[in-house]
Amino acid sequence: MLDSAGHIDVLDALSGDSYKLKPHELSDVG
């Protein structure tokens, strides 16, 4: 889901932590 800043909310299913990535950073995540 995109917020107003164009970040994507990402939920880490293992830890339950949420964090935000810029769309161009997604390719670095794996």
mmCIF file of N, CA and C in Angstrom:
data_model
loop_
_atom_site.group_PDB
_atom_site.id
_atom_site.type_symbol
_atom_site.label_atom_id
_atom_site.label_comp_id
_atom_site.label_asym_id
_atom_site.label_seq_id
_atom_site.Cartn_x
_atom_site.Cartn_y
_atom_site.Cartn_z
ATOM 1 N N MET A 1 0.850 -1.188 0.000
ATOM 2 C CA MET A 1 0.000 0.000 0.000
ATOM 3 C C MET A 1 0.894 1.249 0.000
ATOM 4 N N LEU A 2 0.575 2.209 -0.826
ATOM 5 C CA LEU A 2 1.366 3.422 -0.897
ATOM 6 C C LEU A 2 0.823 4.482 0.045
ATOM 7 N N ASP A 3 1.727 5.153 0.740
ATOM 8 C CA ASP A 3 1.294 6.303 1.521
ATOM 9 C C ASP A 3 1.500 7.577 0.708
ATOM 10 N N SER A 4 1.234 8.706 1.311
ATOM 11 C CA SER A 4 1.271 9.960 0.563
ATOM 12 C C SER A 4 2.681 10.316 0.093
ATOM 13 N N ALA A 5 3.686 9.742 0.727
ATOM 14 C CA ALA A 5 5.070 10.020 0.352
ATOM 15 C C ALA A 5 5.566 9.055 -0.713
ATOM 16 N N GLY A 6 4.717 8.140 -1.136
ATOM 17 C CA GLY A 6 5.106 7.190 -2.163
ATOM 18 C C GLY A 6 5.890 6.017 -1.622
ATOM 19 N N HIS A 7 5.819 5.801 -0.316
ATOM 20 C CA HIS A 7 6.475 4.648 0.271
ATOM 21 C C HIS A 7 5.505 3.475 0.297
ATOM 22 N N ILE A 8 6.057 2.282 0.311
ATOM 23 C CA ILE A 8 5.244 1.080 0.351
ATOM 24 C C ILE A 8 5.354 0.467 1.741
ATOM 25 N N ASP A 9 4.217 0.251 2.374
ATOM 26 C CA ASP A 9 4.224 -0.394 3.686
ATOM 27 C C ASP A 9 4.499 -1.885 3.519
ATOM 28 N N VAL A 10 5.498 -2.378 4.217
ATOM 29 C CA VAL A 10 5.893 -3.774 4.116
ATOM 30 C C VAL A 10 5.779 -4.404 5.493
ATOM 31 N N LEU A 11 5.158 -5.567 5.562
ATOM 32 C CA LEU A 11 5.042 -6.267 6.830
ATOM 33 C C LEU A 11 5.962 -7.477 6.810
ATOM 34 N N ASP A 12 6.848 -7.549 7.800
ATOM 35 C CA ASP A 12 7.723 -8.703 7.938
ATOM 36 C C ASP A 12 6.944 -9.782 8.675
ATOM 37 N N ALA A 13 6.590 -10.839 7.971
ATOM 38 C CA ALA A 13 5.712 -11.858 8.528
ATOM 39 C C ALA A 13 6.363 -12.592 9.703
ATOM 40 N N LEU A 14 7.691 -12.677 9.723
ATOM 41 C CA LEU A 14 8.353 -13.420 10.777
ATOM 42 C C LEU A 14 8.409 -12.634 12.077
ATOM 43 N N SER A 15 8.735 -11.358 11.993
ATOM 44 C CA SER A 15 8.909 -10.572 13.212
ATOM 45 C C SER A 15 7.678 -9.759 13.555
ATOM 46 N N GLY A 16 6.813 -9.574 12.570
ATOM 47 C CA GLY A 16 5.636 -8.755 12.790
ATOM 48 C C GLY A 16 5.934 -7.265 12.716
ATOM 49 N N ASP A 17 7.162 -6.935 12.345
ATOM 50 C CA ASP A 17 7.525 -5.523 12.239
ATOM 51 C C ASP A 17 7.125 -4.981 10.878
ATOM 52 N N SER A 18 6.612 -3.778 10.872
ATOM 53 C CA SER A 18 6.318 -3.129 9.609
ATOM 54 C C SER A 18 7.346 -2.036 9.365
ATOM 55 N N TYR A 19 7.675 -1.830 8.132
ATOM 56 C CA TYR A 19 8.623 -0.790 7.781
ATOM 57 C C TYR A 19 8.265 -0.275 6.409
ATOM 58 N N LYS A 20 8.878 0.832 6.024
ATOM 59 C CA LYS A 20 8.505 1.449 4.762
ATOM 60 C C LYS A 20 9.690 1.461 3.809
ATOM 61 N N LEU A 21 9.402 1.172 2.553
ATOM 62 C CA LEU A 21 10.413 1.205 1.519
ATOM 63 C C LEU A 21 9.970 2.133 0.416
ATOM 64 N N LYS A 22 10.922 2.813 -0.170
ATOM 65 C CA LYS A 22 10.616 3.521 -1.396
ATOM 66 C C LYS A 22 10.533 2.487 -2.511
ATOM 67 N N PRO A 23 9.660 2.687 -3.504
ATOM 68 C CA PRO A 23 9.469 1.703 -4.567
ATOM 69 C C PRO A 23 10.770 1.246 -5.218
ATOM 70 N N HIS A 24 11.736 2.137 -5.395
ATOM 71 C CA HIS A 24 12.971 1.741 -6.065
ATOM 72 C C HIS A 24 13.859 0.881 -5.179
ATOM 73 N N GLU A 25 13.527 0.781 -3.890
ATOM 74 C CA GLU A 25 14.312 -0.043 -2.980
ATOM 75 C C GLU A 25 13.836 -1.490 -2.956
ATOM 76 N N LEU A 26 12.656 -1.749 -3.514
ATOM 77 C CA LEU A 26 12.086 -3.084 -3.435
ATOM 78 C C LEU A 26 12.966 -4.121 -4.111
ATOM 79 N N SER A 27 13.661 -3.738 -5.171
ATOM 80 C CA SER A 27 14.495 -4.686 -5.883
ATOM 81 C C SER A 27 15.674 -5.149 -5.036
ATOM 82 N N ASP A 28 16.011 -4.379 -4.001
ATOM 83 C CA ASP A 28 17.124 -4.741 -3.137
ATOM 84 C C ASP A 28 16.709 -5.708 -2.032
ATOM 85 N N VAL A 29 15.405 -5.887 -1.861
ATOM 86 C CA VAL A 29 14.904 -6.665 -0.732
ATOM 87 C C VAL A 29 15.039 -8.158 -0.979
ATOM 88 N N GLY A 30 14.981 -8.561 -2.243
ATOM 89 C CA GLY A 30 15.160 -9.971 -2.501
ATOM 90 C C GLY A 30 13.994 -10.517 -3.258
#
